[in-house]
JSON list of C-alpha atoms in Angstrom, two decimals:
[
{"chain": "A", "resi": 1, "resn": "MET", "atom": "CA", "xyz": [8.47, 6.41, 0.70]},
{"chain": "A", "resi": 2, "resn": "ALA", "atom": "CA", "xyz": [10.01, 8.24, -2.10]},
{"chain": "A", "resi": 3, "resn": "ASP", "atom": "CA", "xyz": [7.12, 6.93, -4.55]},
{"chain": "A", "resi": 4, "resn": "GLU", "atom": "CA", "xyz": [4.77, 8.54, -1.91]},
{"chain": "A", "resi": 5, "resn": "LEU", "atom": "CA", "xyz": [6.83, 12.29, -1.75]},
{"chain": "A", "resi": 6, "resn": "ARG", "atom": "CA", "xyz": [7.06, 12.20, -5.61]},
{"chain": "A", "resi": 7, "resn": "ASP", "atom": "CA", "xyz": [3.31, 11.61, -6.30]},
{"chain": "A", "resi": 8, "resn": "LEU", "atom": "CA", "xyz": [2.35, 14.14, -3.41]},
{"chain": "A", "resi": 9, "resn": "ARG", "atom": "CA", "xyz": [4.17, 16.72, -5.20]},
{"chain": "A", "resi": 10, "resn": "VAL", "atom": "CA", "xyz": [3.26, 15.96, -8.59]},
{"chain": "A", "resi": 11, "resn": "ASN", "atom": "CA", "xyz": [-0.73, 14.83, -8.30]},
{"chain": "A", "resi": 12, "resn": "HIS", "atom": "CA", "xyz": [-1.30, 17.83, -6.33]},
{"chain": "A", "resi": 13, "resn": "ASN", "atom": "CA", "xyz": [1.02, 20.15, -8.35]},
{"chain": "A", "resi": 14, "resn": "ILE", "atom": "CA", "xyz": [3.06, 21.41, -5.38]},
{"chain": "A", "resi": 15, "resn": "PRO", "atom": "CA", "xyz": [5.91, 23.64, -6.03]},
{"chain": "A", "resi": 16, "resn": "VAL", "atom": "CA", "xyz": [9.20, 22.11, -4.46]},
{"chain": "A", "resi": 17, "resn": "LYS", "atom": "CA", "xyz": [9.89, 25.31, -2.74]},
{"chain": "A", "resi": 18, "resn": "ASP", "atom": "CA", "xyz": [6.44, 25.26, -0.59]},
{"chain": "A", "resi": 19, "resn": "MET", "atom": "CA", "xyz": [7.27, 21.37, 0.12]},
{"chain": "A", "resi": 20, "resn": "VAL", "atom": "CA", "xyz": [10.78, 22.40, 1.27]},
{"chain": "A", "resi": 21, "resn": "ALA", "atom": "CA", "xyz": [9.58, 25.09, 3.29]},
{"chain": "A", "resi": 22, "resn": "VAL", "atom": "CA", "xyz": [7.35, 22.73, 5.16]},
{"chain": "A", "resi": 23, "resn": "VAL", "atom": "CA", "xyz": [10.27, 20.19, 6.21]},
{"chain": "A", "resi": 24, "resn": "GLN", "atom": "CA", "xyz": [12.60, 22.96, 6.97]},
{"chain": "A", "resi": 25, "resn": "ALA", "atom": "CA", "xyz": [10.17, 24.16, 9.86]},
{"chain": "A", "resi": 26, "resn": "LYS", "atom": "CA", "xyz": [11.38, 20.33, 11.06]},
{"chain": "A", "resi": 27, "resn": "TYR", "atom": "CA", "xyz": [14.81, 20.15, 9.67]},
{"chain": "A", "resi": 28, "resn": "PRO", "atom": "CA", "xyz": [16.25, 23.57, 9.16]},
{"chain": "A", "resi": 29, "resn": "LYS", "atom": "CA", "xyz": [18.93, 22.53, 6.59]},
{"chain": "A", "resi": 30, "resn": "TYR", "atom": "CA", "xyz": [16.51, 20.03, 4.20]},
{"chain": "A", "resi": 31, "resn": "ASP", "atom": "CA", "xyz": [16.55, 22.15, 1.03]},
{"chain": "A", "resi": 32, "resn": "LYS", "atom": "CA", "xyz": [15.67, 21.39, -3.16]},
{"chain": "A", "resi": 33, "resn": "THR", "atom": "CA", "xyz": [18.63, 19.07, -3.40]},
{"chain": "A", "resi": 34, "resn": "LEU", "atom": "CA", "xyz": [17.78, 16.99, -0.52]},
{"chain": "A", "resi": 35, "resn": "GLN", "atom": "CA", "xyz": [14.12, 16.73, -1.97]},
{"chain": "A", "resi": 36, "resn": "SER", "atom": "CA", "xyz": [15.08, 15.55, -5.50]},
{"chain": "A", "resi": 37, "resn": "LYS", "atom": "CA", "xyz": [17.34, 12.75, -3.73]},
{"chain": "A", "resi": 38, "resn": "CYS", "atom": "CA", "xyz": [14.38, 11.94, -1.38]},
{"chain": "A", "resi": 39, "resn": "GLU", "atom": "CA", "xyz": [12.23, 11.77, -4.14]},
{"chain": "A", "resi": 40, "resn": "HIS", "atom": "CA", "xyz": [14.79, 9.26, -6.03]},
{"chain": "A", "resi": 41, "resn": "GLY", "atom": "CA", "xyz": [15.71, 7.28, -3.00]},
{"chain": "A", "resi": 42, "resn": "ARG", "atom": "CA", "xyz": [16.39, 4.03, -4.72]},
{"chain": "A", "resi": 43, "resn": "LEU", "atom": "CA", "xyz": [19.39, 5.75, -6.18]},
{"chain": "A", "resi": 44, "resn": "TYR", "atom": "CA", "xyz": [20.83, 7.74, -3.17]},
{"chain": "A", "resi": 45, "resn": "GLY", "atom": "CA", "xyz": [19.77, 5.43, -0.32]},
{"chain": "A", "resi": 46, "resn": "ILE", "atom": "CA", "xyz": [17.74, 7.98, 1.52]},
{"chain": "A", "resi": 47, "resn": "GLU", "atom": "CA", "xyz": [14.41, 8.75, 2.45]},
{"chain": "A", "resi": 48, "resn": "LEU", "atom": "CA", "xyz": [12.31, 11.65, 4.18]},
{"chain": "A", "resi": 49, "resn": "LYS", "atom": "CA", "xyz": [11.61, 10.95, 7.45]},
{"chain": "A", "resi": 50, "resn": "ARG", "atom": "CA", "xyz": [8.26, 9.73, 8.36]},
{"chain": "A", "resi": 51, "resn": "ASP", "atom": "CA", "xyz": [7.55, 13.01, 10.75]},
{"chain": "A", "resi": 52, "resn": "ALA", "atom": "CA", "xyz": [8.31, 15.23, 7.92]},
{"chain": "A", "resi": 53, "resn": "MET", "atom": "CA", "xyz": [6.28, 13.12, 5.45]},
{"chain": "A", "resi": 54, "resn": "ASP", "atom": "CA", "xyz": [3.38, 13.28, 7.61]},
{"chain": "A", "resi": 55, "resn": "ALA", "atom": "CA", "xyz": [4.04, 17.39, 7.93]},
{"chain": "A", "resi": 56, "resn": "LEU", "atom": "CA", "xyz": [3.74, 17.23, 4.20]},
{"chain": "A", "resi": 57, "resn": "ILE", "atom": "CA", "xyz": [0.72, 15.56, 4.04]},
{"chain": "A", "resi": 58, "resn": "ALA", "atom": "CA", "xyz": [-1.04, 17.61, 6.57]},
{"chain": "A", "resi": 59, "resn": "LYS", "atom": "CA", "xyz": [-0.33, 20.68, 4.56]},
{"chain": "A", "resi": 60, "resn": "PHE", "atom": "CA", "xyz": [-1.04, 19.69, 1.19]},
{"chain": "A", "resi": 61, "resn": "ALA", "atom": "CA", "xyz": [-3.12, 16.66, 0.85]},
{"chain": "A", "resi": 62, "resn": "GLN", "atom": "CA", "xyz": [-4.48, 15.15, 4.24]},
{"chain": "A", "resi": 63, "resn": "GLU", "atom": "CA", "xyz": [-7.34, 13.10, 3.03]},
{"chain": "A", "resi": 64, "resn": "ALA", "atom": "CA", "xyz": [-5.78, 11.99, -0.57]},
{"chain": "A", "resi": 65, "resn": "VAL", "atom": "CA", "xyz": [-2.44, 10.49, 0.77]},
{"chain": "A", "resi": 66, "resn": "ARG", "atom": "CA", "xyz": [-3.32, 9.59, 4.43]},
{"chain": "A", "resi": 67, "resn": "GLN", "atom": "CA", "xyz": [-5.32, 6.82, 2.84]},
{"chain": "A", "resi": 68, "resn": "LYS", "atom": "CA", "xyz": [-2.97, 3.76, 2.78]},
{"chain": "A", "resi": 69, "resn": "LYS", "atom": "CA", "xyz": [-3.26, 1.62, -0.33]},
{"chain": "A", "resi": 70, "resn": "SER", "atom": "CA", "xyz": [-4.42, -1.57, 0.74]},
{"chain": "A", "resi": 71, "resn": "GLY", "atom": "CA", "xyz": [-3.28, -3.34, -2.37]},
{"chain": "A", "resi": 72, "resn": "GLY", "atom": "CA", "xyz": [-6.45, -4.74, -3.11]},
{"chain": "A", "resi": 73, "resn": "HIS", "atom": "CA", "xyz": [-6.05, -8.07, -1.48]},
{"chain": "A", "resi": 74, "resn": "ARG", "atom": "CA", "xyz": [-8.98, -9.80, -0.27]},
{"chain": "A", "resi": 75, "resn": "LEU", "atom": "CA", "xyz": [-7.15, -12.12, 2.33]},
{"chain": "A", "resi": 76, "resn": "THR", "atom": "CA", "xyz": [-5.70, -9.76, 4.64]},
{"chain": "A", "resi": 77, "resn": "CYS", "atom": "CA", "xyz": [-4.04, -11.60, 7.18]},
{"chain": "A", "resi": 78, "resn": "ARG", "atom": "CA", "xyz": [-0.50, -12.72, 6.64]},
{"chain": "A", "resi": 79, "resn": "VAL", "atom": "CA", "xyz": [1.45, -15.59, 8.38]},
{"chain": "A", "resi": 80, "resn": "SER", "atom": "CA", "xyz": [5.50, -15.61, 7.22]},
{"chain": "A", "resi": 81, "resn": "CYS", "atom": "CA", "xyz": [8.60, -17.49, 8.39]},
{"chain": "A", "resi": 82, "resn": "ARG", "atom": "CA", "xyz": [12.56, -17.15, 7.84]},
{"chain": "A", "resi": 83, "resn": "LEU", "atom": "CA", "xyz": [14.15, -20.40, 6.60]},
{"chain": "A", "resi": 84, "resn": "GLU", "atom": "CA", "xyz": [17.64, -21.19, 5.72]},
{"chain": "A", "resi": 85, "resn": "GLU", "atom": "CA", "xyz": [18.25, -20.79, 1.96]},
{"chain": "A", "resi": 86, "resn": "SER", "atom": "CA", "xyz": [18.86, -24.50, 1.59]},
{"chain": "A", "resi": 87, "resn": "GLU", "atom": "CA", "xyz": [15.55, -25.50, 3.14]},
{"chain": "A", "resi": 88, "resn": "PHE", "atom": "CA", "xyz": [13.46, -22.47, 1.26]},
{"chain": "A", "resi": 89, "resn": "ARG", "atom": "CA", "xyz": [15.07, -24.04, -2.06]},
{"chain": "A", "resi": 90, "resn": "LEU", "atom": "CA", "xyz": [14.07, -27.58, -1.02]},
{"chain": "A", "resi": 91, "resn": "LEU", "atom": "CA", "xyz": [10.57, -26.69, -0.08]},
{"chain": "A", "resi": 92, "resn": "GLN", "atom": "CA", "xyz": [9.95, -24.58, -3.17]},
{"chain": "A", "resi": 93, "resn": "GLN", "atom": "CA", "xyz": [10.98, -27.72, -5.11]},
{"chain": "A", "resi": 94, "resn": "HIS", "atom": "CA", "xyz": [8.73, -30.05, -3.26]},
{"chain": "A", "resi": 95, "resn": "VAL", "atom": "CA", "xyz": [5.90, -27.64, -3.54]},
{"chain": "A", "resi": 96, "resn": "LYS", "atom": "CA", "xyz": [5.93, -27.32, -7.61]},
{"chain": "A", "resi": 97, "resn": "ALA", "atom": "CA", "xyz": [6.27, -31.07, -7.62]},
{"chain": "A", "resi": 98, "resn": "ASP", "atom": "CA", "xyz": [3.25, -31.35, -5.34]},
{"chain": "A", "resi": 99, "resn": "GLY", "atom": "CA", "xyz": [1.39, -29.40, -7.94]},
{"chain": "A", "resi": 100, "resn": "TYR", "atom": "CA", "xyz": [0.90, -26.07, -6.23]},
{"chain": "A", "resi": 101, "resn": "ASP", "atom": "CA", "xyz": [1.48, -22.99, -8.52]},
{"chain": "A", "resi": 102, "resn": "THR", "atom": "CA", "xyz": [2.50, -20.25, -5.44]},
{"chain": "A", "resi": 103, "resn": "MET", "atom": "CA", "xyz": [4.08, -20.62, -2.15]},
{"chain": "A", "resi": 104, "resn": "GLN", "atom": "CA", "xyz": [0.80, -18.95, -1.08]},
{"chain": "A", "resi": 105, "resn": "ALA", "atom": "CA", "xyz": [-1.41, -21.73, -2.61]},
{"chain": "A", "resi": 106, "resn": "TRP", "atom": "CA", "xyz": [0.64, -24.57, -0.73]},
{"chain": "A", "resi": 107, "resn": "LEU", "atom": "CA", "xyz": [0.85, -22.39, 2.85]},
{"chain": "A", "resi": 108, "resn": "ALA", "atom": "CA", "xyz": [-2.66, -21.69, 2.74]},
{"chain": "A", "resi": 109, "resn": "ALA", "atom": "CA", "xyz": [-3.68, -25.25, 2.22]},
{"chain": "A", "resi": 110, "resn": "GLN", "atom": "CA", "xyz": [-1.36, -26.47, 5.07]},
{"chain": "A", "resi": 111, "resn": "ILE", "atom": "CA", "xyz": [-2.80, -24.08, 7.17]},
{"chain": "A", "resi": 112, "resn": "LYS", "atom": "CA", "xyz": [-6.26, -25.30, 6.36]},
{"chain": "A", "resi": 113, "resn": "THR", "atom": "CA", "xyz": [-5.26, -28.83, 6.91]},
{"chain": "A", "resi": 114, "resn": "TYR", "atom": "CA", "xyz": [-3.91, -28.05, 10.34]},
{"chain": "A", "resi": 115, "resn": "LEU", "atom": "CA", "xyz": [-6.77, -26.19, 11.31]},
{"chain": "A", "resi": 116, "resn": "ASN", "atom": "CA", "xyz": [-9.56, -28.68, 10.34]},
{"chain": "A", "resi": 117, "resn": "GLY", "atom": "CA", "xyz": [-7.12, -31.42, 12.02]},
{"chain": "A", "resi": 118, "resn": "ARG", "atom": "CA", "xyz": [-7.19, -29.74, 15.04]},
{"chain": "A", "resi": 119, "resn": "GLU", "atom": "CA", "xyz": [-11.17, -28.94, 15.07]},
{"chain": "A", "resi": 120, "resn": "SER", "atom": "CA", "xyz": [-11.54, -32.69, 14.42]},
{"chain": "A", "resi": 121, "resn": "ALA", "atom": "CA", "xyz": [-9.33, -33.60, 17.45]},
{"chain": "A", "resi": 122, "resn": "GLU", "atom": "CA", "xyz": [-10.98, -30.95, 19.85]},
{"chain": "A", "resi": 123, "resn": "ARG", "atom": "CA", "xyz": [-14.70, -32.55, 18.61]},
{"chain": "A", "resi": 124, "resn": "LYS", "atom": "CA", "xyz": [-13.66, -36.23, 20.00]},
{"chain": "A", "resi": 125, "resn": "GLU", "atom": "CA", "xyz": [-12.52, -35.22, 23.30]}
]
């Protein structure tokens, strides 16, 4: 969110004092120092709360910022799981040994194989 906050200010040439005034309506002790720290959140470990960011977006850039970047992925659905570190390392070794360049390619192949097997079994019934 730090990047989103800074991008909003820079891309729309919004003075810091104007942004601070909007956030102060919700959080009265917010100031220019906190604004700077929120814009550099990775360094300070803080970020602006979502409701305050939404207020800034509503005030200064409703259409431009609200449209989330999709990331440009053609495949938008996601599958994931968590593993023990030892299992993950072993899986990585086997996936590479089987000739897959990425975990994504291996997982997609596994899912397609599973789905095709299920469809075949259902047709036989």
